[in-house]
PDB file of C-alpha atoms in Angstrom:
ATOM      1  CA  ASN A   1     148.696  72.699  44.245  1.00  0.00           C
ATOM      2  CA  SER A   2     147.218  74.850  41.516  1.00  0.00           C
ATOM      3  CA  ILE A   3     145.371  73.524  38.483  1.00  0.00           C
ATOM      4  CA  ALA A   4     147.460  74.060  35.346  1.00  0.00           C
ATOM      5  CA  GLU A   5     144.607  73.640  32.829  1.00  0.00           C
ATOM      6  CA  PRO A   6     142.071  76.448  32.279  1.00  0.00           C
ATOM      7  CA  THR A   7     138.836  75.567  34.069  1.00  0.00           C
ATOM      8  CA  ALA A   8     135.125  76.219  34.247  1.00  0.00           C
ATOM      9  CA  VAL A   9     134.364  76.296  37.975  1.00  0.00           C
ATOM     10  CA  ALA A  10     130.966  75.556  39.530  1.00  0.00           C
ATOM     11  CA  LEU A  11     130.650  77.300  42.910  1.00  0.00           C
ATOM     12  CA  GLY A  12     128.549  76.077  45.834  1.00  0.00           C
ATOM     13  CA  ILE A  13     128.289  73.835  48.867  1.00  0.00           C
ATOM     14  CA  PHE A  14     126.307  71.388  46.698  1.00  0.00           C
ATOM     15  CA  ASP A  15     124.924  69.492  49.672  1.00  0.00           C
ATOM     16  CA  GLY A  16     122.744  66.799  48.162  1.00  0.00           C
ATOM     17  CA  VAL A  17     123.723  67.859  44.626  1.00  0.00           C
ATOM     18  CA  HIS A  18     120.017  68.560  44.015  1.00  0.00           C
ATOM     19  CA  ALA A  19     118.308  69.449  40.736  1.00  0.00           C
ATOM     20  CA  GLY A  20     119.283  73.146  41.006  1.00  0.00           C
ATOM     21  CA  HIS A  21     122.906  72.252  41.752  1.00  0.00           C
ATOM     22  CA  LYS A  22     122.959  69.913  38.757  1.00  0.00           C
ATOM     23  CA  LEU A  23     122.053  72.820  36.440  1.00  0.00           C
ATOM     24  CA  ILE A  24     125.095  74.744  37.685  1.00  0.00           C
ATOM     25  CA  ILE A  25     127.453  71.770  37.470  1.00  0.00           C
ATOM     26  CA  ARG A  26     126.198  70.711  34.021  1.00  0.00           C
ATOM     27  CA  LYS A  27     126.818  74.249  32.732  1.00  0.00           C
ATOM     28  CA  ALA A  28     130.446  74.026  33.950  1.00  0.00           C
ATOM     29  CA  VAL A  29     130.837  70.530  32.456  1.00  0.00           C
ATOM     30  CA  LYS A  30     129.434  71.771  29.122  1.00  0.00           C
ATOM     31  CA  CYS A  31     132.284  74.317  28.973  1.00  0.00           C
ATOM     32  CA  SER A  32     134.555  71.392  28.125  1.00  0.00           C
ATOM     33  CA  GLU A  33     133.250  71.955  24.569  1.00  0.00           C
ATOM     34  CA  LYS A  34     135.147  75.287  24.702  1.00  0.00           C
ATOM     35  CA  GLY A  35     138.325  73.598  25.954  1.00  0.00           C
ATOM     36  CA  LEU A  36     137.803  74.310  29.661  1.00  0.00           C
ATOM     37  CA  VAL A  37     138.193  71.545  32.232  1.00  0.00           C
ATOM     38  CA  PRO A  38     135.158  71.106  34.550  1.00  0.00           C
ATOM     39  CA  ALA A  39     135.933  71.888  38.190  1.00  0.00           C
ATOM     40  CA  VAL A  40     133.994  72.474  41.400  1.00  0.00           C
ATOM     41  CA  PHE A  41     134.738  74.691  44.367  1.00  0.00           C
ATOM     42  CA  THR A  42     132.801  73.500  47.378  1.00  0.00           C
ATOM     43  CA  PHE A  43     133.343  73.078  51.101  1.00  0.00           C
ATOM     44  CA  ASP A  44     134.078  69.943  53.069  1.00  0.00           C
ATOM     45  CA  VAL A  45     130.612  69.474  54.605  1.00  0.00           C
ATOM     46  CA  ASP A  46     132.171  67.993  57.748  1.00  0.00           C
ATOM     47  CA  SER A  47     133.798  71.402  58.379  1.00  0.00           C
ATOM     48  CA  ILE A  48     130.498  73.334  58.333  1.00  0.00           C
ATOM     49  CA  SER A  49     129.045  73.533  61.826  1.00  0.00           C
ATOM     50  CA  GLN A  50     126.475  76.280  61.204  1.00  0.00           C
ATOM     51  CA  LYS A  51     124.693  77.870  58.257  1.00  0.00           C
ATOM     52  CA  HIS A  52     122.292  80.822  58.542  1.00  0.00           C
ATOM     53  CA  GLY A  53     122.690  80.682  62.336  1.00  0.00           C
ATOM     54  CA  LYS A  54     121.466  77.091  62.645  1.00  0.00           C
ATOM     55  CA  GLU A  55     123.302  73.836  63.208  1.00  0.00           C
ATOM     56  CA  TYR A  56     124.200  72.427  59.806  1.00  0.00           C
ATOM     57  CA  GLU A  57     122.961  68.964  58.859  1.00  0.00           C
ATOM     58  CA  TYR A  58     124.130  67.671  55.523  1.00  0.00           C
ATOM     59  CA  ILE A  59     122.196  65.385  53.164  1.00  0.00           C
ATOM     60  CA  PHE A  60     125.050  63.292  51.772  1.00  0.00           C
ATOM     61  CA  SER A  61     128.508  62.481  53.095  1.00  0.00           C
ATOM     62  CA  GLU A  62     131.517  64.248  51.639  1.00  0.00           C
ATOM     63  CA  ASN A  63     132.641  61.032  49.888  1.00  0.00           C
ATOM     64  CA  TYR A  64     129.238  60.455  48.292  1.00  0.00           C
ATOM     65  CA  LYS A  65     129.072  64.078  47.126  1.00  0.00           C
ATOM     66  CA  HIS A  66     132.478  63.674  45.435  1.00  0.00           C
ATOM     67  CA  LYS A  67     131.308  60.466  43.697  1.00  0.00           C
ATOM     68  CA  ILE A  68     128.257  62.269  42.321  1.00  0.00           C
ATOM     69  CA  LEU A  69     130.430  65.152  41.054  1.00  0.00           C
ATOM     70  CA  GLU A  70     132.873  62.751  39.433  1.00  0.00           C
ATOM     71  CA  ASN A  71     130.023  60.847  37.755  1.00  0.00           C
ATOM     72  CA  MET A  72     128.737  64.160  36.356  1.00  0.00           C
ATOM     73  CA  GLY A  73     132.073  64.737  34.574  1.00  0.00           C
ATOM     74  CA  VAL A  74     133.862  67.003  37.063  1.00  0.00           C
ATOM     75  CA  LYS A  75     137.633  66.514  36.793  1.00  0.00           C
ATOM     76  CA  TYR A  76     138.797  68.678  39.719  1.00  0.00           C
ATOM     77  CA  THR A  77     137.079  69.299  43.047  1.00  0.00           C
ATOM     78  CA  TYR A  78     138.578  71.687  45.567  1.00  0.00           C
ATOM     79  CA  SER A  79     136.874  71.152  48.903  1.00  0.00           C
ATOM     80  CA  PRO A  80     138.667  73.021  51.712  1.00  0.00           C
ATOM     81  CA  LYS A  81     137.450  73.436  55.268  1.00  0.00           C
ATOM     82  CA  MET A  82     135.076  76.367  55.650  1.00  0.00           C
ATOM     83  CA  THR A  83     137.355  77.880  58.326  1.00  0.00           C
ATOM     84  CA  ASP A  84     140.231  78.064  55.811  1.00  0.00           C
ATOM     85  CA  ILE A  85     138.234  80.307  53.468  1.00  0.00           C
ATOM     86  CA  CYS A  86     135.459  82.096  55.394  1.00  0.00           C
ATOM     87  CA  LYS A  87     137.538  85.098  56.519  1.00  0.00           C
ATOM     88  CA  MET A  88     138.703  85.989  52.993  1.00  0.00           C
ATOM     89  CA  ASN A  89     137.096  89.050  51.484  1.00  0.00           C
ATOM     90  CA  GLY A  90     135.591  88.763  48.004  1.00  0.00           C
ATOM     91  CA  GLU A  91     138.670  90.027  46.177  1.00  0.00           C
ATOM     92  CA  GLU A  92     140.953  87.599  48.049  1.00  0.00           C
ATOM     93  CA  PHE A  93     138.627  84.701  47.211  1.00  0.00           C
ATOM     94  CA  ALA A  94     138.438  85.643  43.525  1.00  0.00           C
ATOM     95  CA  TYR A  95     142.204  86.080  43.199  1.00  0.00           C
ATOM     96  CA  ARG A  96     143.642  83.421  45.524  1.00  0.00           C
ATOM     97  CA  ILE A  97     141.074  80.673  44.949  1.00  0.00           C
ATOM     98  CA  LEU A  98     139.409  81.185  41.567  1.00  0.00           C
ATOM     99  CA  CYS A  99     142.418  82.626  39.675  1.00  0.00           C
ATOM    100  CA  ARG A 100     145.528  81.252  41.319  1.00  0.00           C
ATOM    101  CA  LYS A 101     144.330  77.926  42.755  1.00  0.00           C
ATOM    102  CA  MET A 102     141.663  76.910  40.217  1.00  0.00           C
ATOM    103  CA  ASN A 103     142.765  78.746  37.042  1.00  0.00           C
ATOM    104  CA  ALA A 104     139.136  79.731  36.362  1.00  0.00           C
ATOM    105  CA  LYS A 105     138.215  81.180  32.975  1.00  0.00           C
ATOM    106  CA  THR A 106     134.488  80.650  33.537  1.00  0.00           C
ATOM    107  CA  VAL A 107     132.630  80.623  36.860  1.00  0.00           C
ATOM    108  CA  VAL A 108     129.103  79.239  37.195  1.00  0.00           C
ATOM    109  CA  CYS A 109     126.940  79.697  40.291  1.00  0.00           C
ATOM    110  CA  GLY A 110     123.367  80.206  41.420  1.00  0.00           C
ATOM    111  CA  GLU A 111     121.932  83.699  41.015  1.00  0.00           C
ATOM    112  CA  ASN A 112     121.724  83.968  44.822  1.00  0.00           C
ATOM    113  CA  PHE A 113     125.374  82.944  45.388  1.00  0.00           C
ATOM    114  CA  ARG A 114     127.105  84.732  48.280  1.00  0.00           C
ATOM    115  CA  PHE A 115     130.810  84.620  49.104  1.00  0.00           C
ATOM    116  CA  GLY A 116     133.551  86.208  51.159  1.00  0.00           C
ATOM    117  CA  ASP A 117     133.733  87.240  54.787  1.00  0.00           C
ATOM    118  CA  LYS A 118     130.231  87.382  56.324  1.00  0.00           C
ATOM    119  CA  ARG A 119     128.837  86.438  52.885  1.00  0.00           C
ATOM    120  CA  ALA A 120     129.239  90.074  51.830  1.00  0.00           C
ATOM    121  CA  GLY A 121     129.908  89.320  48.133  1.00  0.00           C
ATOM    122  CA  ASP A 122     127.105  88.811  45.609  1.00  0.00           C
ATOM    123  CA  ILE A 123     126.795  88.201  41.859  1.00  0.00           C
ATOM    124  CA  LYS A 124     127.434  91.864  40.990  1.00  0.00           C
ATOM    125  CA  LEU A 125     130.719  91.825  42.918  1.00  0.00           C
ATOM    126  CA  LEU A 126     131.697  88.474  41.398  1.00  0.00           C
ATOM    127  CA  GLU A 127     131.060  89.861  37.900  1.00  0.00           C
ATOM    128  CA  GLN A 128     133.206  92.946  38.671  1.00  0.00           C
ATOM    129  CA  LEU A 129     135.999  90.725  39.999  1.00  0.00           C
ATOM    130  CA  GLY A 130     135.647  88.503  36.930  1.00  0.00           C
ATOM    131  CA  LYS A 131     136.387  91.494  34.700  1.00  0.00           C
ATOM    132  CA  GLU A 132     139.399  92.373  36.840  1.00  0.00           C
ATOM    133  CA  PHE A 133     140.770  88.817  36.994  1.00  0.00           C
ATOM    134  CA  HIS A 134     139.716  87.687  33.488  1.00  0.00           C
ATOM    135  CA  PHE A 135     136.971  85.114  34.092  1.00  0.00           C
ATOM    136  CA  GLU A 136     133.385  85.080  32.858  1.00  0.00           C
ATOM    137  CA  VAL A 137     130.535  84.701  35.350  1.00  0.00           C
ATOM    138  CA  HIS A 138     127.375  82.770  34.491  1.00  0.00           C
ATOM    139  CA  PRO A 139     124.661  83.089  37.159  1.00  0.00           C
ATOM    140  CA  MET A 140     122.022  80.347  36.893  1.00  0.00           C
ATOM    141  CA  PRO A 141     118.357  80.800  37.843  1.00  0.00           C
ATOM    142  CA  MET A 142     116.870  78.970  40.798  1.00  0.00           C
ATOM    143  CA  LEU A 143     114.605  75.987  40.147  1.00  0.00           C
ATOM    144  CA  PHE A 144     111.203  75.875  41.829  1.00  0.00           C
ATOM    145  CA  HIS A 145     108.976  73.120  43.183  1.00  0.00           C
ATOM    146  CA  THR A 146     105.486  73.947  44.481  1.00  0.00           C
ATOM    147  CA  HIS A 147     106.098  77.715  44.183  1.00  0.00           C
ATOM    148  CA  ALA A 148     109.244  77.746  46.326  1.00  0.00           C
ATOM    149  CA  PRO A 149     112.913  77.422  45.350  1.00  0.00           C
ATOM    150  CA  ILE A 150     114.440  73.963  45.456  1.00  0.00           C
ATOM    151  CA  SER A 151     116.952  74.035  48.297  1.00  0.00           C
ATOM    152  CA  SER A 152     118.902  71.676  50.514  1.00  0.00           C
ATOM    153  CA  SER A 153     116.972  72.941  53.563  1.00  0.00           C
ATOM    154  CA  ARG A 154     113.641  72.059  51.892  1.00  0.00           C
ATOM    155  CA  ILE A 155     115.019  68.613  51.034  1.00  0.00           C
ATOM    156  CA  ARG A 156     116.167  68.079  54.641  1.00  0.00           C
ATOM    157  CA  HIS A 157     112.707  69.153  55.838  1.00  0.00           C
ATOM    158  CA  ALA A 158     110.977  66.745  53.431  1.00  0.00           C
ATOM    159  CA  LEU A 159     113.233  63.907  54.622  1.00  0.00           C
ATOM    160  CA  ALA A 160     112.548  64.740  58.285  1.00  0.00           C
ATOM    161  CA  GLU A 161     108.802  64.683  57.562  1.00  0.00           C
ATOM    162  CA  GLY A 162     109.108  61.336  55.760  1.00  0.00           C
ATOM    163  CA  ASP A 163     108.067  62.913  52.438  1.00  0.00           C
ATOM    164  CA  ILE A 164     110.484  60.875  50.330  1.00  0.00           C
ATOM    165  CA  PRO A 165     108.718  61.529  46.967  1.00  0.00           C
ATOM    166  CA  THR A 166     109.158  65.316  47.383  1.00  0.00           C
ATOM    167  CA  ALA A 167     112.786  64.901  48.489  1.00  0.00           C
ATOM    168  CA  ASN A 168     113.464  62.614  45.514  1.00  0.00           C
ATOM    169  CA  TYR A 169     111.874  65.101  43.095  1.00  0.00           C
ATOM    170  CA  MET A 170     113.998  67.988  44.372  1.00  0.00           C
ATOM    171  CA  LEU A 171     117.136  65.834  44.467  1.00  0.00           C
ATOM    172  CA  GLY A 172     116.521  64.607  40.933  1.00  0.00           C
ATOM    173  CA  ARG A 173     117.368  61.065  42.091  1.00  0.00           C
ATOM    174  CA  PRO A 174     116.201  58.649  44.789  1.00  0.00           C
ATOM    175  CA  TYR A 175     117.472  59.519  48.262  1.00  0.00           C
ATOM    176  CA  MET A 176     119.775  56.924  49.755  1.00  0.00           C
ATOM    177  CA  ILE A 177     121.781  56.386  52.888  1.00  0.00           C
ATOM    178  CA  SER A 178     125.159  54.706  52.817  1.00  0.00           C
ATOM    179  CA  GLY A 179     126.885  53.263  55.840  1.00  0.00           C
ATOM    180  CA  ARG A 180     127.981  50.211  57.728  1.00  0.00           C
ATOM    181  CA  VAL A 181     125.263  48.121  59.372  1.00  0.00           C
TER     182      VAL A 181
END
């Protein structure tokens, strides 16, 4: 089903919904002041087996990620399996997903966002496609902690090392685990 209302779409995997991700999502949510409905395009983390050639380990479950997004004011979240999208080229993604499926009028993402088959698309391509398909693109700068970008991989590393204060700082909230005991 397609979204009928015009949207502001935040793009990203958003694993952990860390401080940098929150900037992107908040920018999309703020577009509600311009009459756009906040939406997120992400991937079902359970469908991601590898990222950057390494086995993918996610920080939060898919359900917990969706709760965080909802609590931030996101009305729509489209979270397909990575395999359903990863072979699309950039133009297909922009047209089929952002325009047709999500009715995007504004797209917000990190300045290092990559998309399309083999991650060939970058911000410049997304901006060109935005002009063609009538959506604005707002790239957001990366946030830094101790002279390096805040990233999900750095958070996973901090958690593996038992450095909970650093992980919490980069997450922008206390880390927690949810499950049945």
